XYZ file of N, CA and C in Angstrom:
246
model
N -10.079 14.960 -2.227
C -9.732 13.556 -2.188
C -9.147 13.159 -3.538
N -8.119 12.352 -3.504
C -7.410 11.917 -4.697
C -7.961 10.564 -5.147
N -8.406 10.475 -6.389
C -8.929 9.211 -6.908
C -7.774 8.249 -7.196
N -8.094 6.982 -7.370
C -7.066 5.988 -7.702
C -6.402 6.342 -9.028
N -7.183 6.769 -9.999
C -6.630 7.146 -11.298
C -5.643 8.299 -11.156
N -6.010 9.308 -10.392
C -5.102 10.438 -10.170
C -3.847 9.987 -9.424
N -4.027 9.148 -8.408
C -2.906 8.635 -7.631
C -1.943 7.864 -8.532
N -2.485 7.000 -9.386
C -1.646 6.192 -10.269
C -0.893 7.022 -11.301
N -1.366 8.227 -11.583
C -0.685 9.079 -12.563
C 0.515 9.818 -11.966
N 0.667 9.767 -10.650
C 1.793 10.424 -9.976
C 3.061 9.593 -10.116
N 4.198 10.225 -9.931
C 5.469 9.491 -9.929
C 5.565 8.652 -8.654
N 6.442 7.685 -8.664
C 6.673 6.837 -7.495
C 7.017 7.685 -6.277
N 7.869 8.655 -6.452
C 8.294 9.528 -5.351
C 7.113 10.325 -4.793
N 6.254 10.854 -5.686
C 5.080 11.616 -5.252
C 4.077 10.713 -4.538
N 3.867 9.512 -5.072
C 2.951 8.570 -4.438
C 3.417 8.242 -3.022
N 4.674 7.890 -2.887
C 5.214 7.519 -1.575
C 5.098 8.686 -0.593
N 5.448 9.880 -1.014
C 5.380 11.042 -0.131
C 3.952 11.280 0.346
N 2.990 11.178 -0.560
C 1.592 11.406 -0.180
C 1.093 10.334 0.791
N 1.450 9.087 0.529
C 1.010 8.000 1.412
C 1.617 8.164 2.800
N 2.898 8.500 2.873
C 3.545 8.677 4.173
C 2.967 9.861 4.943
N 2.591 10.918 4.235
C 2.056 12.114 4.884
C 0.575 11.984 5.239
N -0.214 11.406 4.350
C -1.666 11.411 4.511
C -2.272 10.044 4.789
N -1.506 8.986 4.548
C -2.042 7.641 4.731
C -1.989 7.195 6.176
N -2.717 6.155 6.444
C -2.719 5.562 7.789
C -2.132 4.159 7.699
N -0.987 3.958 8.340
C -0.331 2.655 8.329
C -1.216 1.633 9.022
N -1.375 0.464 8.398
C -2.209 -0.581 8.962
C -1.437 -1.832 9.352
N -0.567 -2.292 8.473
C 0.038 -3.608 8.677
C 1.169 -3.795 7.672
N 1.952 -4.856 7.850
C 2.957 -5.202 6.849
C 3.054 -6.710 6.697
N 3.580 -7.109 5.567
C 3.908 -8.514 5.339
C 5.312 -8.553 4.741
N 5.951 -9.715 4.866
C 7.266 -9.930 4.269
C 7.068 -10.902 3.110
N 7.592 -10.532 1.963
C 7.500 -11.394 0.789
C 8.881 -11.422 0.144
N 9.581 -12.548 0.342
C 10.939 -12.663 -0.198
C 11.835 -11.599 0.384
N 12.430 -10.794 -0.457
C 13.351 -9.735 -0.018
C 12.663 -8.383 0.059
N 11.320 -8.401 0.182
C 10.555 -7.153 0.284
C 9.744 -7.103 1.577
N 9.686 -5.936 2.163
C 8.732 -5.641 3.237
C 7.658 -4.788 2.595
N 6.419 -5.229 2.718
C 5.312 -4.543 2.066
C 4.405 -3.960 3.141
N 4.340 -2.632 3.183
C 3.492 -1.935 4.146
C 2.146 -1.633 3.506
N 1.091 -1.817 4.286
C -0.261 -1.539 3.820
C -0.774 -0.280 4.511
N -1.303 0.628 3.725
C -1.843 1.899 4.226
C -3.287 2.069 3.768
N -4.087 2.763 4.581
C -5.398 3.247 4.171
C -5.162 4.685 3.728
N -5.506 4.977 2.471
C -5.216 6.285 1.900
C -6.477 6.793 1.224
N -7.002 7.879 1.734
C -8.259 8.464 1.251
C -9.372 7.416 1.329
N -9.690 6.780 0.227
C -10.817 5.842 0.216
C -10.405 4.468 -0.311
N -9.125 4.151 -0.224
C -8.631 2.878 -0.763
C -7.332 2.482 -0.058
N -6.913 1.251 -0.312
C -5.690 0.720 0.280
C -4.527 0.890 -0.690
N -3.344 1.128 -0.119
C -2.126 1.292 -0.920
C -1.017 0.463 -0.289
N -0.250 -0.214 -1.134
C 0.936 -0.938 -0.688
C 2.182 -0.134 -1.037
N 3.169 -0.178 -0.134
C 4.485 0.394 -0.387
C 5.491 -0.743 -0.212
N 6.179 -1.083 -1.291
C 7.137 -2.191 -1.317
C 8.544 -1.655 -1.066
N 9.158 -2.082 0.042
C 10.529 -1.699 0.383
C 11.471 -2.833 -0.024
N 12.495 -2.508 -0.788
C 13.481 -3.493 -1.228
C 14.648 -3.469 -0.243
N 14.806 -4.565 0.509
C 15.845 -4.615 1.535
C 17.237 -4.417 0.960
N 17.567 -5.144 -0.109
C 18.921 -5.104 -0.665
C 19.310 -3.714 -1.143
N 18.371 -3.005 -1.736
C 18.666 -1.693 -2.293
C 18.358 -0.549 -1.327
N 17.691 -0.887 -0.222
C 17.298 0.101 0.782
C 16.523 1.256 0.152
N 15.537 0.879 -0.649
C 14.735 1.865 -1.359
C 13.314 1.347 -1.563
N 12.447 2.216 -2.027
C 11.079 1.829 -2.362
C 11.075 1.362 -3.808
N 10.570 0.165 -4.036
C 10.543 -0.390 -5.377
C 9.215 -0.246 -6.070
N 8.131 -0.123 -5.282
C 6.798 -0.090 -5.879
C 5.823 0.547 -4.901
N 4.924 1.331 -5.436
C 3.774 1.838 -4.679
C 2.571 1.521 -5.546
N 1.582 0.842 -4.981
C 0.419 0.527 -5.805
C -0.871 0.610 -5.016
N -1.871 1.168 -5.669
C -3.213 1.231 -5.101
C -3.882 -0.110 -5.370
N -4.501 -0.661 -4.360
C -5.157 -1.957 -4.505
C -6.595 -1.742 -4.954
N -6.962 -2.415 -6.022
C -8.262 -2.157 -6.634
C -9.228 -3.329 -6.537
N -8.797 -4.448 -5.939
C -9.719 -5.580 -5.813
C -9.446 -6.360 -4.533
N -10.400 -7.153 -4.148
C -10.320 -7.922 -2.897
C -9.167 -8.914 -2.924
N -8.914 -9.514 -4.067
C -7.841 -10.500 -4.168
C -6.493 -9.917 -3.763
N -6.268 -8.646 -4.015
C -5.014 -7.989 -3.633
C -4.842 -7.912 -2.124
N -5.946 -7.945 -1.397
C -5.894 -7.848 0.062
C -5.804 -9.207 0.750
N -5.975 -10.285 0.012
C -5.991 -11.625 0.599
C -4.787 -11.928 1.493
N -3.561 -11.572 1.122
C -2.431 -11.875 2.019
C -2.551 -11.218 3.394
N -3.213 -10.102 3.481
C -3.375 -9.386 4.749
C -4.518 -9.945 5.586
N -5.519 -10.495 4.921
C -6.718 -10.953 5.616
C -6.463 -12.151 6.518
N -5.323 -12.796 6.343
C -4.968 -13.918 7.214
C -4.578 -13.455 8.609
N -4.113 -12.206 8.726
C -3.596 -11.751 10.024
C -4.298 -10.533 10.607
N -5.069 -9.803 9.796
C -5.801 -8.654 10.316
C -7.185 -8.605 9.697
N -8.059 -7.863 10.326
C -9.399 -7.661 9.795
C -9.448 -6.337 9.044
N -9.921 -6.397 7.811
C -10.062 -5.201 6.992
C -11.484 -5.120 6.478
N -11.944 -3.909 6.265
C -13.251 -3.717 5.669
C -13.065 -3.827 4.155
N -13.669 -4.878 3.583
C -13.495 -5.153 2.166
C -14.862 -5.197 1.511
N -15.037 -4.387 0.469
C -16.281 -4.407 -0.294
C -16.236 -5.570 -1.259
N -17.308 -6.347 -1.315
C -17.336 -7.479 -2.232
C -18.204 -7.207 -3.432
């Protein structure tokens, strides 16, 4: 299992590849010109930010607190440790 620290030390390309291969897609939200996909990856949640204009991935980030999940909690139920 890959820890958040290990995951964050990977390149953007490596992070995205691992999430797409091993993660479980859960949901997405639209924020401005980005589509943000939420994945369950190992033991934590990860966002993948797609930039519409550039047709590329702009950001991959592991979510480390409940506040990061708040935008998703309005439309889906997630198991969140408090």
